[in-house]
């Protein structure tokens, strides 16, 4: 057996979640080894939908330009009945997080872009053909024992010791099984045949969900002229039967003039699963992506939910590894991500049940009801704008309540009786949700997305003022130890003036679109603490900032170790700059 190799984090599985997490940790300067049992990345299409939250994370790791060629923005979904009549349209127009709400994409190309992006980080390696056979854990570390086979057929064992192990190896995750947690939910018996082809014979963009009681189907136009169909199978149809060329050609006869001439990529049977692990972490082992939750395909959230996991977990692992927080911070990964994963699973399962109705009477009732509801603009817009999709809102985790300043929990409402609260346009709290990302101007750049202006770590945003004029020195010292960037947000008319007069430590941002002014105008929270994953940890009036900051630091188990804490923020800033 070879000698043991050391790194900060070992990731099992080189799928999109493992690759994204490796990019985040590499960006923050931590050493990572990714162990993948296969000899290369999977090269056939799987996921087809990429949302605005995922694109924001792709932006964070600096891979937008490489990913964009493999996507189509503004992917419209139309639900049609058995007669081909549209009964529901989903076409959200918002770009509050900086990107279109929905994109189609070619997953193998985007996954490979994530993989190739790791070459930027000398501290990250991916070992293909390495299957993890055993894991040893003690109080200080966790060791993955991986088996590989060389060109001569000789078996070798490799020991990789790390501070933490993250299992991103799919729904059958051995890591999750080692944790001994339950995997709660259901796996409906309904099977589907997925058919992918090159040289799209239709050429129409977007998505059609066919709620046909005879045989529900999906037809999806994808980038690079790839077309996907999915057909619901009947109970008496075997996998061997439905993957035969003659059967597939018959299914496609109503969709394509000449099915026999298609350039097939794959024909494969799959079953939808809707399951969530009861806990995403035990000790030094953690699960993410399909290992933590299995998403039915209907909302296109499998890939995106996994990236949300990586986005949430990445900065927390970086914080613990740098000595800025106790590892109890990692427990907030489950408390923050599990609830939203459950909500997305339930929504996807419900949407699937709505589509795959096969009883003709029930299908007619559904269609008539949908047409009636579409008469009302508010109902029609509710579906068109995708408002039915639950946006992540964290109620428990690295948060401070906007009213009570309680640590670790946050109500969804601000209930203070102060006049600024009572006169606000909304008392819905921004704590626990993502901060918007409009375009802004800075001294060095024009019309850039906000995240690119404020960096990839903690930020404190203040409307209309220099944060150093509002915060006491004790709070400024804590923010410096955290590595937070101080940001003054002003109308573009004031930007140059403030750049000349503000403390040089301040990043001045000019709101030339007015979208940030609108956000701050609607809410009685002119000072906002934004986490590295772009979620709001705290939001308050200026005088409440010290208490809010202390509550956030308590919730994240912040610590200033004499051997690490003074260097950690600088190491993070240097890594992000690279």
Short mmCIF file of C-alpha atoms in Angstrom, two decimals, residues 108-456:
data_model
loop_
_atom_site.label_atom_id
_atom_site.label_comp_id
_atom_site.label_asym_id
_atom_site.label_seq_id
_atom_site.Cartn_x
_atom_site.Cartn_y
_atom_site.Cartn_z
CA UNK A 108 -21.42 17.09 -20.61
CA UNK A 109 -19.93 20.29 -22.08
CA UNK A 110 -20.62 22.37 -18.96
CA UNK A 111 -19.32 19.61 -16.67
CA UNK A 112 -16.14 19.44 -18.75
CA UNK A 113 -15.78 23.21 -18.45
CA UNK A 114 -15.94 22.86 -14.67
CA UNK A 115 -13.31 20.13 -14.86
CA UNK A 116 -11.00 22.12 -17.11
CA UNK A 117 -11.43 25.12 -14.82
CA UNK A 118 -9.65 23.19 -12.07
CA UNK A 119 -6.38 23.50 -14.02
CA UNK A 120 -6.22 27.08 -12.77
CA UNK A 121 -5.65 25.79 -9.23
CA UNK A 122 -2.32 24.06 -8.54
CA UNK A 123 -3.77 22.78 -5.27
CA UNK A 124 -6.56 20.69 -6.88
CA UNK A 125 -6.18 17.30 -8.57
CA UNK A 126 -8.69 14.88 -10.11
CA UNK A 127 -7.84 11.16 -10.09
CA UNK A 128 -9.95 9.20 -12.57
CA UNK A 129 -10.22 5.42 -12.32
CA UNK A 130 -10.04 5.57 -8.51
CA UNK A 131 -12.89 3.82 -6.71
CA UNK A 132 -13.17 4.47 -2.98
CA UNK A 133 -13.29 1.08 -1.29
CA UNK A 134 -13.06 2.11 2.35
CA UNK A 135 -12.96 5.19 4.57
CA UNK A 136 -11.27 5.58 7.94
CA UNK A 137 -12.15 8.44 10.26
CA UNK A 138 -10.66 9.65 13.52
CA UNK A 139 -10.90 12.80 15.60
CA UNK A 140 -8.52 14.77 13.41
CA UNK A 141 -8.95 13.46 9.86
CA UNK A 142 -10.71 11.20 7.40
CA UNK A 143 -8.85 8.89 5.00
CA UNK A 144 -10.22 7.58 1.70
CA UNK A 145 -8.71 4.31 0.48
CA UNK A 146 -9.10 4.19 -3.30
CA UNK A 147 -8.44 1.31 -5.66
CA UNK A 148 -7.14 1.78 -9.20
CA UNK A 149 -6.01 -0.54 -11.99
CA UNK A 150 -2.97 0.33 -14.09
CA UNK A 151 -2.40 -0.42 -17.80
CA UNK A 152 -1.00 -3.86 -16.93
CA UNK A 153 -4.06 -4.80 -14.90
CA UNK A 154 -2.27 -4.41 -11.58
CA UNK A 155 -4.42 -3.21 -8.67
CA UNK A 156 -3.05 -0.40 -6.55
CA UNK A 157 -4.38 1.19 -3.39
CA UNK A 158 -4.05 4.88 -2.67
CA UNK A 159 -4.65 6.54 0.70
CA UNK A 160 -5.83 10.16 0.68
CA UNK A 161 -6.06 11.79 4.11
CA UNK A 162 -8.03 15.03 4.52
CA UNK A 163 -9.75 17.19 7.08
CA UNK A 164 -13.13 16.44 5.46
CA UNK A 165 -14.61 14.08 2.88
CA UNK A 166 -17.57 15.11 0.70
CA UNK A 167 -19.50 12.38 -1.11
CA UNK A 168 -20.87 13.60 -4.45
CA UNK A 169 -21.17 10.14 -5.98
CA UNK A 170 -24.88 10.04 -6.83
CA UNK A 171 -28.09 8.53 -5.51
CA UNK A 172 -26.50 5.24 -4.46
CA UNK A 173 -23.87 7.14 -2.47
CA UNK A 174 -21.68 4.90 -0.30
CA UNK A 175 -20.83 8.01 1.72
CA UNK A 176 -24.48 8.53 2.66
CA UNK A 177 -24.75 4.87 3.62
CA UNK A 178 -21.69 5.19 5.85
CA UNK A 179 -23.34 8.12 7.60
CA UNK A 180 -26.19 5.81 8.57
CA UNK A 181 -28.88 8.37 7.72
CA UNK A 182 -32.28 7.66 6.23
CA UNK A 183 -33.13 8.53 2.62
CA UNK A 184 -36.76 9.51 2.91
CA UNK A 185 -39.25 9.94 0.07
CA UNK A 186 -40.64 7.86 -2.76
CA UNK A 187 -39.68 6.31 -6.05
CA UNK A 188 -42.83 6.16 -8.22
CA UNK A 189 -43.18 3.04 -10.31
CA UNK A 190 -43.68 5.08 -13.48
CA UNK A 191 -40.83 4.59 -15.97
CA UNK A 192 -39.78 6.89 -18.79
CA UNK A 193 -37.83 6.40 -21.97
CA UNK A 194 -35.38 9.21 -22.73
CA UNK A 195 -34.23 9.64 -26.33
CA UNK A 196 -31.45 12.09 -27.25
CA UNK A 197 -30.51 12.84 -30.86
CA UNK A 198 -27.98 15.01 -32.70
CA UNK A 199 -28.81 17.33 -35.60
CA UNK A 200 -32.19 18.29 -34.17
CA UNK A 201 -34.73 17.27 -36.85
CA UNK A 202 -37.28 19.82 -35.59
CA UNK A 203 -35.11 22.85 -34.87
CA UNK A 204 -37.67 24.52 -32.63
CA UNK A 205 -36.29 25.95 -29.38
CA UNK A 206 -37.73 25.60 -25.88
CA UNK A 207 -39.70 22.85 -24.12
CA UNK A 208 -43.05 21.20 -24.74
CA UNK A 209 -44.52 19.07 -21.96
CA UNK A 210 -47.16 16.86 -23.50
CA UNK A 211 -49.88 16.12 -20.95
CA UNK A 212 -51.42 13.54 -23.28
CA UNK A 213 -53.40 10.92 -21.34
CA UNK A 214 -52.59 8.32 -24.02
CA UNK A 215 -48.85 8.70 -23.39
CA UNK A 216 -47.39 11.79 -21.68
CA UNK A 217 -44.20 13.06 -23.33
CA UNK A 218 -41.57 15.79 -23.27
CA UNK A 219 -39.88 17.43 -26.27
CA UNK A 220 -36.89 19.70 -25.56
CA UNK A 221 -34.74 21.78 -27.89
CA UNK A 222 -31.18 22.02 -26.55
CA UNK A 223 -28.00 23.86 -27.57
CA UNK A 224 -25.72 22.43 -30.27
CA UNK A 225 -28.76 21.08 -32.15
CA UNK A 226 -29.49 18.33 -29.62
CA UNK A 227 -33.13 17.26 -29.23
CA UNK A 228 -34.50 15.28 -26.29
CA UNK A 229 -37.76 13.38 -26.03
CA UNK A 230 -39.07 11.59 -22.98
CA UNK A 231 -42.02 9.20 -23.15
CA UNK A 232 -43.92 7.66 -20.25
CA UNK A 233 -43.96 3.89 -20.44
CA UNK A 234 -46.86 1.58 -19.70
CA UNK A 235 -46.49 -1.12 -17.06
CA UNK A 236 -46.50 -3.97 -19.57
CA UNK A 237 -43.68 -2.52 -21.71
CA UNK A 238 -40.27 -4.03 -20.99
CA UNK A 239 -36.97 -2.16 -21.13
CA UNK A 240 -35.72 -4.42 -23.91
CA UNK A 241 -38.87 -3.74 -25.91
CA UNK A 242 -38.94 0.05 -25.54
CA UNK A 243 -35.27 0.60 -26.40
CA UNK A 244 -35.53 -1.38 -29.64
CA UNK A 245 -35.17 0.84 -32.75
CA UNK A 246 -38.58 -0.15 -34.13
CA UNK A 247 -40.38 0.79 -30.90
CA UNK A 248 -38.56 4.13 -30.62
CA UNK A 249 -39.29 4.94 -34.26
CA UNK A 250 -42.96 4.28 -33.61
CA UNK A 251 -42.98 6.62 -30.60
CA UNK A 252 -41.35 9.35 -32.65
CA UNK A 253 -43.64 8.96 -35.66
CA UNK A 254 -45.97 11.74 -34.43
CA UNK A 255 -43.01 14.08 -33.83
CA UNK A 256 -40.60 13.58 -36.75
CA UNK A 257 -41.23 13.00 -40.46
CA UNK A 258 -38.59 10.26 -40.69
CA UNK A 259 -37.54 8.77 -37.30
CA UNK A 260 -35.35 6.08 -38.89
CA UNK A 261 -32.86 8.67 -40.17
CA UNK A 262 -32.12 10.24 -36.77
CA UNK A 263 -28.62 10.34 -35.29
CA UNK A 264 -29.28 8.82 -31.86
CA UNK A 265 -27.11 9.66 -28.86
CA UNK A 266 -28.88 7.35 -26.44
CA UNK A 267 -32.11 5.48 -25.68
CA UNK A 268 -32.45 4.79 -21.99
CA UNK A 269 -35.14 3.93 -19.43
CA UNK A 270 -35.19 5.72 -16.10
CA UNK A 271 -37.42 6.13 -13.06
CA UNK A 272 -38.00 9.38 -11.18
CA UNK A 273 -37.00 9.48 -7.53
CA UNK A 274 -37.92 12.01 -4.86
CA UNK A 275 -35.80 11.47 -1.75
CA UNK A 276 -33.91 13.57 0.82
CA UNK A 277 -31.37 12.38 3.37
CA UNK A 278 -32.27 13.03 7.00
CA UNK A 279 -28.86 14.62 7.61
CA UNK A 280 -26.19 15.85 5.20
CA UNK A 281 -23.25 15.54 7.61
CA UNK A 282 -21.89 13.35 10.36
CA UNK A 283 -18.43 13.93 11.74
CA UNK A 284 -15.95 14.60 8.97
CA UNK A 285 -18.08 13.10 6.19
CA UNK A 286 -20.63 15.12 4.22
CA UNK A 287 -22.94 14.44 1.27
CA UNK A 288 -24.03 16.78 -1.52
CA UNK A 289 -26.05 16.67 -4.73
CA UNK A 290 -27.82 13.41 -5.59
CA UNK A 291 -26.09 11.78 -2.63
CA UNK A 292 -28.11 14.09 -0.39
CA UNK A 293 -31.33 14.39 -2.40
CA UNK A 294 -32.81 12.95 -5.58
CA UNK A 295 -34.91 15.34 -7.67
CA UNK A 296 -37.57 14.31 -10.19
CA UNK A 297 -36.83 15.89 -13.55
CA UNK A 298 -39.96 18.00 -13.94
CA UNK A 299 -38.59 21.29 -12.63
CA UNK A 300 -35.10 20.77 -14.04
CA UNK A 301 -33.63 21.14 -10.55
CA UNK A 302 -31.33 18.13 -10.14
CA UNK A 303 -28.17 19.83 -11.43
CA UNK A 304 -29.15 23.16 -9.89
CA UNK A 305 -29.95 21.76 -6.44
CA UNK A 306 -26.55 20.09 -6.35
CA UNK A 307 -24.82 23.35 -7.29
CA UNK A 308 -26.76 25.09 -4.49
CA UNK A 309 -25.29 22.52 -2.11
CA UNK A 310 -21.75 23.24 -3.33
CA UNK A 311 -22.35 27.00 -3.11
CA UNK A 312 -23.56 26.71 0.48
CA UNK A 313 -20.91 24.22 1.58
CA UNK A 314 -17.91 25.70 -0.21
CA UNK A 315 -17.51 28.91 1.77
CA UNK A 316 -18.27 27.13 5.05
CA UNK A 317 -15.56 24.53 4.49
CA UNK A 318 -13.17 27.33 3.49
CA UNK A 319 -14.02 29.22 6.69
CA UNK A 320 -13.42 26.23 8.93
CA UNK A 321 -10.25 25.19 7.11
CA UNK A 322 -8.79 28.69 7.47
CA UNK A 323 -9.43 28.70 11.22
CA UNK A 324 -12.08 31.42 11.16
CA UNK A 325 -14.82 29.22 12.62
CA UNK A 326 -15.34 26.08 14.63
CA UNK A 327 -16.50 23.12 12.58
CA UNK A 328 -19.97 23.42 14.14
CA UNK A 329 -20.48 25.89 11.29
CA UNK A 330 -20.79 22.86 8.99
CA UNK A 331 -23.96 21.76 10.80
CA UNK A 332 -25.69 24.80 9.28
CA UNK A 333 -25.24 23.19 5.86
CA UNK A 334 -28.00 20.69 6.66
CA UNK A 335 -30.22 23.17 8.48
CA UNK A 336 -30.09 25.57 5.54
CA UNK A 337 -30.19 23.23 2.55
CA UNK A 338 -32.44 20.35 3.65
CA UNK A 339 -35.69 22.33 3.89
CA UNK A 340 -35.37 23.79 0.41
CA UNK A 341 -34.37 20.43 -1.07
CA UNK A 342 -37.53 18.92 0.42
CA UNK A 343 -39.65 21.75 -1.02
CA UNK A 344 -38.17 21.30 -4.50
CA UNK A 345 -38.71 17.53 -4.39
CA UNK A 346 -42.33 17.98 -3.37
CA UNK A 347 -42.98 20.60 -6.07
CA UNK A 348 -41.37 18.41 -8.73
CA UNK A 349 -43.38 15.37 -7.66
CA UNK A 350 -46.60 17.38 -7.69
CA UNK A 351 -45.86 18.80 -11.13
CA UNK A 352 -45.12 15.29 -12.40
CA UNK A 353 -48.44 13.99 -11.09
CA UNK A 354 -50.17 16.88 -12.88
CA UNK A 355 -48.54 16.00 -16.21
CA UNK A 356 -48.79 12.23 -16.23
CA UNK A 357 -52.53 11.87 -15.72
CA UNK A 358 -53.73 9.01 -17.94
CA UNK A 359 -57.40 8.86 -16.95
CA UNK A 360 -59.26 10.68 -19.79
CA UNK A 361 -61.88 12.19 -17.48
CA UNK A 362 -59.29 13.44 -14.99
CA UNK A 363 -57.17 14.82 -17.86
CA UNK A 364 -60.17 16.69 -19.28
CA UNK A 365 -60.93 18.16 -15.86
CA UNK A 366 -57.30 19.30 -15.55
CA UNK A 367 -57.35 20.91 -18.99
CA UNK A 368 -60.66 22.73 -18.44
CA UNK A 369 -59.50 24.00 -15.05
CA UNK A 370 -56.19 25.22 -16.48
CA UNK A 371 -57.93 27.08 -19.31
CA UNK A 372 -60.31 28.72 -16.84
CA UNK A 373 -57.53 29.83 -14.55
CA UNK A 374 -55.57 31.28 -17.47
CA UNK A 375 -58.36 33.82 -17.91
CA UNK A 376 -57.13 35.59 -14.77
CA UNK A 377 -53.93 37.61 -15.44
CA UNK A 378 -52.65 37.16 -11.89
CA UNK A 379 -52.93 33.37 -12.12
CA UNK A 380 -51.46 33.31 -15.63
CA UNK A 381 -48.49 35.45 -14.53
CA UNK A 382 -48.00 33.28 -11.44
CA UNK A 383 -47.08 30.37 -13.70
CA UNK A 384 -45.43 32.40 -16.45
CA UNK A 385 -43.05 34.10 -14.02
CA UNK A 386 -42.29 30.85 -12.19
CA UNK A 387 -43.49 32.26 -8.86
CA UNK A 388 -44.58 28.76 -7.85
CA UNK A 389 -40.92 27.75 -7.54
CA UNK A 390 -39.88 28.10 -3.89
CA UNK A 391 -36.84 30.36 -3.71
CA UNK A 392 -34.42 29.36 -0.98
CA UNK A 393 -35.17 31.14 2.30
CA UNK A 394 -33.11 30.12 5.28
CA UNK A 395 -34.85 30.33 8.65
CA UNK A 396 -32.09 28.64 10.64
CA UNK A 397 -28.34 28.91 10.10
CA UNK A 398 -25.82 31.74 9.70
CA UNK A 399 -28.41 34.45 10.25
CA UNK A 400 -29.46 37.22 12.62
CA UNK A 401 -33.13 38.04 13.15
CA UNK A 402 -33.84 41.53 11.78
CA UNK A 403 -36.10 42.45 14.71
CA UNK A 404 -34.77 40.68 17.80
CA UNK A 405 -31.13 40.29 16.68
CA UNK A 406 -31.39 36.66 17.81
CA UNK A 407 -28.49 34.55 16.56
CA UNK A 408 -28.97 31.57 14.24
CA UNK A 409 -32.63 32.11 13.39
CA UNK A 410 -34.52 34.70 11.35
CA UNK A 411 -38.21 35.41 10.98
CA UNK A 412 -39.50 36.14 7.50
CA UNK A 413 -41.03 39.40 8.77
CA UNK A 414 -39.64 42.56 10.38
CA UNK A 415 -41.94 43.39 13.30
CA UNK A 416 -40.30 46.42 14.90
CA UNK A 417 -42.67 49.30 15.67
CA UNK A 418 -40.16 51.95 14.68
CA UNK A 419 -41.51 54.42 12.13
CA UNK A 420 -38.97 53.43 9.39
CA UNK A 421 -40.38 49.90 9.61
CA UNK A 422 -44.04 50.86 9.81
CA UNK A 423 -43.73 53.15 6.79
CA UNK A 424 -41.71 50.75 4.62
CA UNK A 425 -43.13 49.40 1.37
CA UNK A 426 -42.53 45.89 2.67
CA UNK A 427 -41.76 44.29 6.00
CA UNK A 428 -40.79 40.99 4.40
CA UNK A 429 -37.30 40.37 5.71
CA UNK A 430 -34.39 40.09 3.26
CA UNK A 431 -32.48 37.95 5.78
CA UNK A 432 -32.08 34.36 4.61
CA UNK A 433 -32.63 35.07 0.92
CA UNK A 434 -30.25 35.99 -1.89
CA UNK A 435 -29.27 39.60 -2.40
CA UNK A 436 -30.04 40.87 -5.92
CA UNK A 437 -27.33 41.42 -8.51
CA UNK A 438 -27.92 44.41 -10.76
CA UNK A 439 -25.22 46.10 -12.83
CA UNK A 440 -23.18 48.87 -11.24
CA UNK A 441 -20.29 51.25 -11.91
CA UNK A 442 -17.04 51.46 -9.96
CA UNK A 443 -13.85 53.48 -10.21
CA UNK A 444 -12.28 50.75 -12.36
CA UNK A 445 -15.21 49.30 -14.29
CA UNK A 446 -18.51 50.31 -15.88
CA UNK A 447 -21.77 48.39 -16.07
CA UNK A 448 -20.46 45.30 -14.29
CA UNK A 449 -22.46 42.79 -12.28
CA UNK A 450 -22.48 43.56 -8.57
CA UNK A 451 -20.70 40.37 -7.48
CA UNK A 452 -17.78 41.19 -9.77
CA UNK A 453 -17.51 44.58 -8.09
CA UNK A 454 -17.61 43.43 -4.47
CA UNK A 455 -15.65 40.16 -4.64
CA UNK A 456 -16.25 36.56 -3.63
#
